[in-house]
PDB file of C-alpha atoms in Angstrom:
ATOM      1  CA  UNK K  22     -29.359  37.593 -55.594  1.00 45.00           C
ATOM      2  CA  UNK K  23     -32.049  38.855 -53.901  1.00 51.00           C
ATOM      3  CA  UNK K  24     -32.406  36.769 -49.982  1.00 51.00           C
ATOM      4  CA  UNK K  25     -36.222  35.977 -50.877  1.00 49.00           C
ATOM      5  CA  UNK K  26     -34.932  34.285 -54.163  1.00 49.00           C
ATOM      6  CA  UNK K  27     -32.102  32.182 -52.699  1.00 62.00           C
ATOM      7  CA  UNK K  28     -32.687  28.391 -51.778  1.00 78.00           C
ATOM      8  CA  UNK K  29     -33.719  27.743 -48.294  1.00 93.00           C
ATOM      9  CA  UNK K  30     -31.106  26.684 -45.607  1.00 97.00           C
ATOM     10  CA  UNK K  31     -33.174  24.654 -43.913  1.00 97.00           C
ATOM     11  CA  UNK K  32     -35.682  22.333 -46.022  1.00 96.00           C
ATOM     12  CA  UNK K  33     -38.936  21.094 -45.027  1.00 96.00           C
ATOM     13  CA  UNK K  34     -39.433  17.419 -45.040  1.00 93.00           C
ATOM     14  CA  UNK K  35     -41.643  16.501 -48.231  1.00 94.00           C
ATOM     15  CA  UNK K  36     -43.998  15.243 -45.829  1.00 95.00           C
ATOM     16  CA  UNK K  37     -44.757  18.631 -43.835  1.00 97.00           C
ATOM     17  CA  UNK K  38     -48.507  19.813 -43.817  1.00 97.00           C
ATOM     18  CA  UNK K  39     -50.821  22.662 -42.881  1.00 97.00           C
ATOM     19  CA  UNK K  40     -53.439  22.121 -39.698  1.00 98.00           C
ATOM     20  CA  UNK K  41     -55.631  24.369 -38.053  1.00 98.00           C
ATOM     21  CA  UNK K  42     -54.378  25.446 -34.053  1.00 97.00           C
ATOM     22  CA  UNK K  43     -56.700  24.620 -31.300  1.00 96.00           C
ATOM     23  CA  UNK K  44     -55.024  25.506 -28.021  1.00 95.00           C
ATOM     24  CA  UNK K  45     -51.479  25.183 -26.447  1.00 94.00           C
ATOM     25  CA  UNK K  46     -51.227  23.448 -23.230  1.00 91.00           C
ATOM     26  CA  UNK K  47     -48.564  22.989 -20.916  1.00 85.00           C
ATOM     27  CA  UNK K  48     -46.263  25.229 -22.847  1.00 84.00           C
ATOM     28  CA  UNK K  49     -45.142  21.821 -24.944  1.00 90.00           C
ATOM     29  CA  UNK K  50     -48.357  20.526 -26.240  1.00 94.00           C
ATOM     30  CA  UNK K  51     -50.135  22.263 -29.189  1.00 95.00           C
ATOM     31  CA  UNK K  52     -53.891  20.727 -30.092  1.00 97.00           C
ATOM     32  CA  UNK K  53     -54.457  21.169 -34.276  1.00 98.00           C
ATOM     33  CA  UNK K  54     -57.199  19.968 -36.111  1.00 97.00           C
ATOM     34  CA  UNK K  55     -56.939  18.744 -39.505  1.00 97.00           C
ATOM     35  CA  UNK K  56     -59.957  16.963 -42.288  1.00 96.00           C
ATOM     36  CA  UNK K  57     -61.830  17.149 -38.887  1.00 96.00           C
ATOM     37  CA  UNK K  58     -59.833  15.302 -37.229  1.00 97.00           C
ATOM     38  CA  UNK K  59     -58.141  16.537 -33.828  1.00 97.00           C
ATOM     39  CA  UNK K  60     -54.673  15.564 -32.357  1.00 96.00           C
ATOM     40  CA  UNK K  61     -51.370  16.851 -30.307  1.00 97.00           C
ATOM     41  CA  UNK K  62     -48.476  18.091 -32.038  1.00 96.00           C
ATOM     42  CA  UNK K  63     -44.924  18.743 -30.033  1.00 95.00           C
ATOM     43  CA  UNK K  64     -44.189  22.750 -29.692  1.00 95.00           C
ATOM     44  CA  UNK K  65     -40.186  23.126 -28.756  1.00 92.00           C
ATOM     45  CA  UNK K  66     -40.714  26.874 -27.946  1.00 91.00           C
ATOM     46  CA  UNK K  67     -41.036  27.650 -24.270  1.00 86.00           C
ATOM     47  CA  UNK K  68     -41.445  31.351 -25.193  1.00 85.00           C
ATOM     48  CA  UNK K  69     -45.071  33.003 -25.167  1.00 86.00           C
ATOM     49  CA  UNK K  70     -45.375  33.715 -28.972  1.00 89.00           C
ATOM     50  CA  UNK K  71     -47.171  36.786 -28.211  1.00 82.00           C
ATOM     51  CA  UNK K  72     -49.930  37.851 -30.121  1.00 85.00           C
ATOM     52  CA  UNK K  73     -49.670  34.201 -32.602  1.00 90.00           C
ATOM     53  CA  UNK K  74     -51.573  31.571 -30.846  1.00 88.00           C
ATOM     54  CA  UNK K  75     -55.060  32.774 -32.189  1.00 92.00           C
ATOM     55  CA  UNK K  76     -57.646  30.099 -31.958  1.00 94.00           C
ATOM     56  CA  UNK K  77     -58.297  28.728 -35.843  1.00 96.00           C
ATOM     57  CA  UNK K  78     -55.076  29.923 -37.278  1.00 96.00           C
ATOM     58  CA  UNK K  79     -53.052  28.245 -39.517  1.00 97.00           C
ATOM     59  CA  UNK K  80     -50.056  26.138 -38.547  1.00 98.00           C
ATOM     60  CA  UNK K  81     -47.382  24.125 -40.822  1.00 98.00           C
ATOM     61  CA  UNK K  82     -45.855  20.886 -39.345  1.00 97.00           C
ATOM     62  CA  UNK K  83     -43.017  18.952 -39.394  1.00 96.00           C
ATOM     63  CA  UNK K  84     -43.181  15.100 -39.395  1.00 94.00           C
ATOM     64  CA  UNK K  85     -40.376  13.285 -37.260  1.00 90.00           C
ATOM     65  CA  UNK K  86     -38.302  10.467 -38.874  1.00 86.00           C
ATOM     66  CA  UNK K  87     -38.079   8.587 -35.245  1.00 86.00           C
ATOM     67  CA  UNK K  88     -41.069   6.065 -35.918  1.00 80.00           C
ATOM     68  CA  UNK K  89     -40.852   5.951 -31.965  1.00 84.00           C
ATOM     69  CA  UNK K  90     -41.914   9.390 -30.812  1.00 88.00           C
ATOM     70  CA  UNK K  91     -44.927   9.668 -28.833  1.00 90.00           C
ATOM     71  CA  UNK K  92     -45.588  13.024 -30.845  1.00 92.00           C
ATOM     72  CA  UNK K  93     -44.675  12.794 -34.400  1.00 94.00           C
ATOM     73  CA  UNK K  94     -45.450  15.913 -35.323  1.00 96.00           C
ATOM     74  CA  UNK K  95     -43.557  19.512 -34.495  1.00 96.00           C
ATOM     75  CA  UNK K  96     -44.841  22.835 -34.654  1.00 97.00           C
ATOM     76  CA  UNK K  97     -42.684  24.476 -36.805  1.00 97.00           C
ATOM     77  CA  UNK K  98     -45.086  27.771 -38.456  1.00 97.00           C
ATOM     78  CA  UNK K  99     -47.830  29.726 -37.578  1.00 97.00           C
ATOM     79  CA  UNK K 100     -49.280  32.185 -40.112  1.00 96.00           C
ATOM     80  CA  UNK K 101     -49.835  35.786 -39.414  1.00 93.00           C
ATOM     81  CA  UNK K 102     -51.792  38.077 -40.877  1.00 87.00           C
ATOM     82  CA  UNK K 103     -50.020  36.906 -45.038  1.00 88.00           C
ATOM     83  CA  UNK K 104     -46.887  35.846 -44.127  1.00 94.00           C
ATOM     84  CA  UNK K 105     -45.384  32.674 -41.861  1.00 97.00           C
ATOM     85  CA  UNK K 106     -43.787  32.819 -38.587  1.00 97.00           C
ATOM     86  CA  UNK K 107     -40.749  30.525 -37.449  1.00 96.00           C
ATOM     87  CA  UNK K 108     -41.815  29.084 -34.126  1.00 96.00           C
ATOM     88  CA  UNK K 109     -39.521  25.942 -33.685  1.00 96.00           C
ATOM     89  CA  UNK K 110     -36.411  27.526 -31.466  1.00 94.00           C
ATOM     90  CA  UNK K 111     -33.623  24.734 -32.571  1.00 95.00           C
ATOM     91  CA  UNK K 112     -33.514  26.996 -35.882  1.00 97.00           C
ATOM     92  CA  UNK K 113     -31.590  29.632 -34.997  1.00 97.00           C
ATOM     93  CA  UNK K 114     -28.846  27.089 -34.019  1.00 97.00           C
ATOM     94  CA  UNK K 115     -29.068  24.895 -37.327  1.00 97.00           C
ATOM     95  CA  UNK K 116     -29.456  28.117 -39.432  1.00 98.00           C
ATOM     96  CA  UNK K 117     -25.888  29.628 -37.795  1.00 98.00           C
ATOM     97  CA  UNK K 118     -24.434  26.672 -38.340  1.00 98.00           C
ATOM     98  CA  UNK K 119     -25.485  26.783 -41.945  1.00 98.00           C
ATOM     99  CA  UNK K 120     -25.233  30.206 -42.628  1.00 97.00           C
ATOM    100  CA  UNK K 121     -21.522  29.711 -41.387  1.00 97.00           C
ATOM    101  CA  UNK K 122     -21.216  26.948 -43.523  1.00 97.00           C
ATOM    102  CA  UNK K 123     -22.425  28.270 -46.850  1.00 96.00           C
ATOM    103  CA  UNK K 124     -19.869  31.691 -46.078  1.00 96.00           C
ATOM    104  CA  UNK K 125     -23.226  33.784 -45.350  1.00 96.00           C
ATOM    105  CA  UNK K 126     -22.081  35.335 -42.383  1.00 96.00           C
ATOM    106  CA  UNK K 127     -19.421  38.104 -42.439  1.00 96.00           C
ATOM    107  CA  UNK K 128     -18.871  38.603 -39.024  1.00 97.00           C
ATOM    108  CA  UNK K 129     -18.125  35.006 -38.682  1.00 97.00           C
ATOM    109  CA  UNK K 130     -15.550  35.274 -42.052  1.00 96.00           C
ATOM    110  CA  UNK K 131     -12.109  33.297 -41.515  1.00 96.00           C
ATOM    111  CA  UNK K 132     -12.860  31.394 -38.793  1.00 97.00           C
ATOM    112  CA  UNK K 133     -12.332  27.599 -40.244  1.00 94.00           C
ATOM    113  CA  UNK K 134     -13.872  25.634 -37.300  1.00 97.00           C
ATOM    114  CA  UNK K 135     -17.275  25.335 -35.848  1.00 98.00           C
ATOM    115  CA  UNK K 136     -18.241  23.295 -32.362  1.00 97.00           C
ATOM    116  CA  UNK K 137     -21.845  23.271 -31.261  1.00 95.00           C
ATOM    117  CA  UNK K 138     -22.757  23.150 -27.657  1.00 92.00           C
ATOM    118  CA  UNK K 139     -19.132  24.302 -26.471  1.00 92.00           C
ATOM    119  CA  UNK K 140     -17.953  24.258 -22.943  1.00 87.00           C
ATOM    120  CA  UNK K 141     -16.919  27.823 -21.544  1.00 83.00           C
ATOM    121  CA  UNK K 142     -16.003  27.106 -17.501  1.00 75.00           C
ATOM    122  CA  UNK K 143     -19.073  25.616 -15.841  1.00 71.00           C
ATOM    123  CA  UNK K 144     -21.380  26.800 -18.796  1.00 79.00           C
ATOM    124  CA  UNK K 145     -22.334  25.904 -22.144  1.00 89.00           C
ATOM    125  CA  UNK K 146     -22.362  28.299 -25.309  1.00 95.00           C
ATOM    126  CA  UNK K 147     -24.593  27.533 -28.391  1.00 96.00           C
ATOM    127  CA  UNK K 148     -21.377  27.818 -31.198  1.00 97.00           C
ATOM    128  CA  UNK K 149     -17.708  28.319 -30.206  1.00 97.00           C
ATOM    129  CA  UNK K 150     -15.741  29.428 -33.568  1.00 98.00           C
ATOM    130  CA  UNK K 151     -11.693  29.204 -34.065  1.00 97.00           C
ATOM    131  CA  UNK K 152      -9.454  29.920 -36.394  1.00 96.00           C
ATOM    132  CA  UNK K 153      -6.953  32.236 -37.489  1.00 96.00           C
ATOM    133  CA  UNK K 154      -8.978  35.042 -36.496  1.00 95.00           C
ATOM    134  CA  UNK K 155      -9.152  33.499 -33.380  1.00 95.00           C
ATOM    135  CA  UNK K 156     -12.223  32.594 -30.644  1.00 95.00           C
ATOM    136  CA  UNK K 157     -15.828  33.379 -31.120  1.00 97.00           C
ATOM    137  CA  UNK K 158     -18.557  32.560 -28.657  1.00 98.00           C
ATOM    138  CA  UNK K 159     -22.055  32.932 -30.309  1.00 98.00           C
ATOM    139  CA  UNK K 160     -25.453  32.630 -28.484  1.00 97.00           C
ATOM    140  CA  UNK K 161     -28.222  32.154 -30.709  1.00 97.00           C
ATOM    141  CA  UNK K 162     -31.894  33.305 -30.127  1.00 97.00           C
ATOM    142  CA  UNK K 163     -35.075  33.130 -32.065  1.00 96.00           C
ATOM    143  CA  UNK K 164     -37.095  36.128 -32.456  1.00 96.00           C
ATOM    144  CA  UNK K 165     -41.069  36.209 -32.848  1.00 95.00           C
ATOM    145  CA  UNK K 166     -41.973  39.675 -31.986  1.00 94.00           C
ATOM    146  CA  UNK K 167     -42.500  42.491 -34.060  1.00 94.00           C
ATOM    147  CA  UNK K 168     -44.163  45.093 -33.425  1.00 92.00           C
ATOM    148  CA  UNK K 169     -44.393  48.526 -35.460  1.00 91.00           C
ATOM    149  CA  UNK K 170     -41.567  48.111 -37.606  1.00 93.00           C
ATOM    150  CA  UNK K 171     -39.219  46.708 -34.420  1.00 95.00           C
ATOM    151  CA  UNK K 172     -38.531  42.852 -34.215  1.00 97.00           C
ATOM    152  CA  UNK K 173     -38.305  42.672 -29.869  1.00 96.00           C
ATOM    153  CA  UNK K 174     -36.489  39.830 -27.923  1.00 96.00           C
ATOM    154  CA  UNK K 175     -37.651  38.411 -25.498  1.00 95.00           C
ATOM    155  CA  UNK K 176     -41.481  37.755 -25.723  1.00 92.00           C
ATOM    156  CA  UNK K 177     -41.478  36.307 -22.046  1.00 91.00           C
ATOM    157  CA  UNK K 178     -38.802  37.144 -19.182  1.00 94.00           C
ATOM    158  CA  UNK K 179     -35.869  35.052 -19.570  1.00 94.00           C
ATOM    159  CA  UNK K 180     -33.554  34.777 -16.328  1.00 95.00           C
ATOM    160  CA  UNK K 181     -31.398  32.122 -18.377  1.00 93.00           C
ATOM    161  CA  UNK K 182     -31.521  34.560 -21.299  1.00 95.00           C
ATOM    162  CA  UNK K 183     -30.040  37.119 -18.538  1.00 96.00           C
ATOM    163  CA  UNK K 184     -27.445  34.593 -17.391  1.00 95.00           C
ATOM    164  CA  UNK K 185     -26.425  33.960 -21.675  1.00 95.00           C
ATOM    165  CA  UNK K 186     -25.784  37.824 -21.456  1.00 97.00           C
ATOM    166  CA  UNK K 187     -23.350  37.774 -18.393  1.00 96.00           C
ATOM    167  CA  UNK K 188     -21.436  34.717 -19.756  1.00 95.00           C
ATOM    168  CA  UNK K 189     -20.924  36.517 -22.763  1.00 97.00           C
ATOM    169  CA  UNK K 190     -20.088  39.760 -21.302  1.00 96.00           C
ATOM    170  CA  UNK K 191     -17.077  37.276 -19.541  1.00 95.00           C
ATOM    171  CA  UNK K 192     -15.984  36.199 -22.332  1.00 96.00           C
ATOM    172  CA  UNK K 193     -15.826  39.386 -24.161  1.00 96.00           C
ATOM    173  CA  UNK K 194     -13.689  41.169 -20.581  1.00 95.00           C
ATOM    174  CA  UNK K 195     -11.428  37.580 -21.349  1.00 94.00           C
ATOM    175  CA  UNK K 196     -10.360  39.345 -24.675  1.00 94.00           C
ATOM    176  CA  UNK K 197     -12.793  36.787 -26.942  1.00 95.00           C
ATOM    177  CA  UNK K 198     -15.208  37.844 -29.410  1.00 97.00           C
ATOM    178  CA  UNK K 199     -18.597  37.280 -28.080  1.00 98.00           C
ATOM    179  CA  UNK K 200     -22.206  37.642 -30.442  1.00 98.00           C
ATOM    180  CA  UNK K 201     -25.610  37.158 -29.926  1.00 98.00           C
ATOM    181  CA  UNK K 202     -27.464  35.897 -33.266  1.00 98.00           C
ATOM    182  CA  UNK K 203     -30.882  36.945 -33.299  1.00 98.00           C
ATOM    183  CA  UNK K 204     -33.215  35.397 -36.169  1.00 98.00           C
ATOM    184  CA  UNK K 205     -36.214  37.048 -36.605  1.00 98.00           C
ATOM    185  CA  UNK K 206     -38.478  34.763 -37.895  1.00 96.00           C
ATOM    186  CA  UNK K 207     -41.296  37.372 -38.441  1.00 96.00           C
ATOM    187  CA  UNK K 208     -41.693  39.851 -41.201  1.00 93.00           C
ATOM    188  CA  UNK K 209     -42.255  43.373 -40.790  1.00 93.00           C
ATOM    189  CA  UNK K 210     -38.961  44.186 -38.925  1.00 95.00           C
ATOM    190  CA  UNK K 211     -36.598  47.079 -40.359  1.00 94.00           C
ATOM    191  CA  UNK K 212     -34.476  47.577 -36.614  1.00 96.00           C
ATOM    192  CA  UNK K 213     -34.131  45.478 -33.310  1.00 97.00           C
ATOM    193  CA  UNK K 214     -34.221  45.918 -29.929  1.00 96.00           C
ATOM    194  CA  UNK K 215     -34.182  44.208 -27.050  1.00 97.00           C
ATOM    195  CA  UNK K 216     -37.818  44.026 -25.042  1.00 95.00           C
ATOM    196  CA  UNK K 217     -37.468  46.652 -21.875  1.00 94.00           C
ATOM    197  CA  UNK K 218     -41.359  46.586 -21.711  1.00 93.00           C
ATOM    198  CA  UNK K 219     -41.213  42.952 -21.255  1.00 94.00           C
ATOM    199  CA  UNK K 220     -37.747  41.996 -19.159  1.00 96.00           C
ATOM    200  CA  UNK K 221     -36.218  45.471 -17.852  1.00 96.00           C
ATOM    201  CA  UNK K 222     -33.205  43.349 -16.572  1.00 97.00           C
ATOM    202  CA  UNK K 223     -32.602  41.725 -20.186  1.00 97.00           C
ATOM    203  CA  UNK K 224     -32.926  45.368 -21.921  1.00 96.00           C
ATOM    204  CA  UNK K 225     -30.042  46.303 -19.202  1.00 96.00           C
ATOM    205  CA  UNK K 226     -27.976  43.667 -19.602  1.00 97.00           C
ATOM    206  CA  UNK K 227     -28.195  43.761 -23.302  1.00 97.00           C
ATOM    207  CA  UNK K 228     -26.702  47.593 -23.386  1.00 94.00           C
ATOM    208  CA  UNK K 229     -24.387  46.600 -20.713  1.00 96.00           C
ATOM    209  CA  UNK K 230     -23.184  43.585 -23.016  1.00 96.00           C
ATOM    210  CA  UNK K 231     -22.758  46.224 -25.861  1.00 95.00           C
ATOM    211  CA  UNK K 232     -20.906  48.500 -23.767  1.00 94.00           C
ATOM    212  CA  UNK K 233     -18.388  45.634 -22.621  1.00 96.00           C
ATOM    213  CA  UNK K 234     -17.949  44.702 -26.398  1.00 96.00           C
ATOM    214  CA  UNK K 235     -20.455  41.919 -27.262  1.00 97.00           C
ATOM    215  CA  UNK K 236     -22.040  41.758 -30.464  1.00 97.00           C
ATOM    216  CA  UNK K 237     -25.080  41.895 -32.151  1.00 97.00           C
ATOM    217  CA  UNK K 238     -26.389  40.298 -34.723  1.00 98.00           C
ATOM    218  CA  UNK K 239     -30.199  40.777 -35.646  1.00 98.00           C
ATOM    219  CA  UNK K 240     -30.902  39.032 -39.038  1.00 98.00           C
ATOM    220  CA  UNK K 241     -34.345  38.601 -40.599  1.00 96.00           C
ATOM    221  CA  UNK K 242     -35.629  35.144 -42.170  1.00 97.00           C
ATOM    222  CA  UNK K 243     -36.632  34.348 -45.445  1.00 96.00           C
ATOM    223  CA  UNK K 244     -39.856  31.745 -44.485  1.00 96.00           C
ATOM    224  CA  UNK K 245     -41.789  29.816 -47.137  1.00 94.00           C
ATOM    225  CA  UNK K 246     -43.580  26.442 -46.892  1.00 94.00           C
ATOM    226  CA  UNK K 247     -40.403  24.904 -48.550  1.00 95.00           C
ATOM    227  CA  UNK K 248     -38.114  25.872 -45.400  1.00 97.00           C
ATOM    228  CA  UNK K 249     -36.085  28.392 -43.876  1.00 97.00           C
ATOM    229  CA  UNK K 250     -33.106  30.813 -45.512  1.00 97.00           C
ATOM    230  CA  UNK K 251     -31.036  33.815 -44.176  1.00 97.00           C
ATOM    231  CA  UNK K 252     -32.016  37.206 -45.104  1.00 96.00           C
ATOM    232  CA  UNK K 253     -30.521  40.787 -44.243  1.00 95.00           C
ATOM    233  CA  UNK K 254     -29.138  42.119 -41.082  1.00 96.00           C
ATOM    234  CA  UNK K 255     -31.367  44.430 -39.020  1.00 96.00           C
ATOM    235  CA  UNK K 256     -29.999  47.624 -37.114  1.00 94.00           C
ATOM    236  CA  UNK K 257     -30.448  48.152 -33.872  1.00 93.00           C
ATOM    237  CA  UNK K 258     -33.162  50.504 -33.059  1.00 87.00           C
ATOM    238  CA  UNK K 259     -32.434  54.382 -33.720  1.00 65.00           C
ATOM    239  CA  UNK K 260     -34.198  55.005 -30.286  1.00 57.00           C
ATOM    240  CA  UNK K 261     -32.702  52.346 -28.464  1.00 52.00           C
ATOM    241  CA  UNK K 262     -29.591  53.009 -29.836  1.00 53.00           C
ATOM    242  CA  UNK K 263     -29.368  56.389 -28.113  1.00 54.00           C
ATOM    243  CA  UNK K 264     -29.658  55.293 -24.858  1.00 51.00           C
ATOM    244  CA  UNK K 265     -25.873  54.172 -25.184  1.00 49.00           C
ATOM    245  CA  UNK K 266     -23.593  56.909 -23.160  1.00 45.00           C
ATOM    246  CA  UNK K 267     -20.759  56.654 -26.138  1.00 40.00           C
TER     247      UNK K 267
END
């Protein structure tokens, strides 16, 4: 089955609407206008979402099921250009989790137990897999950045993105298998790499992390107004991938 035909993952509430973006402040807050009306809506990504947050672009939102909230509503797409981008960052999490789940993921094949949030020494790691195969330590980031033809991580330097690369790398020298799962939730991708024009000491530690054994794992979304599905895995840049010494 084609990916763009297969049922979403991750479903919308029925409830979900479009609004029109305003202006983002304080990172968190995101000001959308709807039938005239004006009001904040929460925004979970810390990241810059380069090149997205256009004045009088169109946004999809999420409405919370805690009647308590003090902001109901989550930012969860922004359109660009014909197609919709996957802003809200506790995706890539729920969609590994999934993807494991459903059997989508054959890197992740045999392993028969999943733990979210898993202690490794004094740190945590987003998904710690066991099973016959043995350990796997996954780190899961969401992707927004495209740009001819490349999908980029990050869009904003990330020291703690830095420090999820060393931990890895430690587990990996510790004999474990170690992944980062990137989920590009923009369209126009066909490779990855990581964003040396953005965070030089993220590009570095991400070939150093390949060198010491950790792996990659860029995979597009499949985004519609009905939710959010797994699609094919990217390679890693042709250009970028010559810059390894082996």
């Amino acid at each position: 089955m084609n990916p763009a035909e297969a049922a979403p993952l991750i479903t919308f509430p029925s409830d979900s609407f479009s609004a029109v973006f305003l202006r983002r402040e304080k990172r968190f807050l995101v000001e959308v206008e709807k039938s005239g009306r004006r009001f904040w809506v929460h925004c979970n990504n810390s990241g810059s979402m380069l090149g997205l947050l256009r004045p009088g672009v169109e946004v999809f939102l999420s409405v919370s099921q805690n009647k308590s909230r003090r902001l109901p509503f989550t930012l969860e797409l922004i359109r660009s250009d014909d197609s919709w981008v996957g802003v809200n960052t506790l995706v890539p999490n729920r969609l590994l989790y999934l993807a494991w789940k459903a059997g989508l993921l054959p890197e992740a094949a045999g392993y028969d137990r999943y733990q979210a949030e898993a202690r490794s020494g004094e740190s945590r790691v987003d998904a710690h897999l066991s099973g016959p195969p043995g350990q796997l330590w996954i780190e899961a980031k969401n992707v927004t950045l495209v740009e001819e033809e490349t999908a980029y991580f990050p869009d904003a330097v990330t020291v703690r993105g830095q420090k999820h690369l060393m931990e890895l790398m430690a587990l990996a020298k510790r004999g474990h298998r170690a992944a980062n799962f990137y989920f590009v939730q923009k369209t126009g991708a066909k490779c990855f790499a990581p964003a040396d024009f953005i965070d030089g000491d993220y590009a570095d530690l991400f070939w150093k992390a390949v060198r010491a054994g950790v792996e990659m794992w860029p995979y597009e979304a499949v985004i519609s107004m009905r939710g959010i599905g797994l699609g094919r895995k990217l390679d890693l840049a042709e250009e970028a991938r010559e810059r390894l010494p082996f």
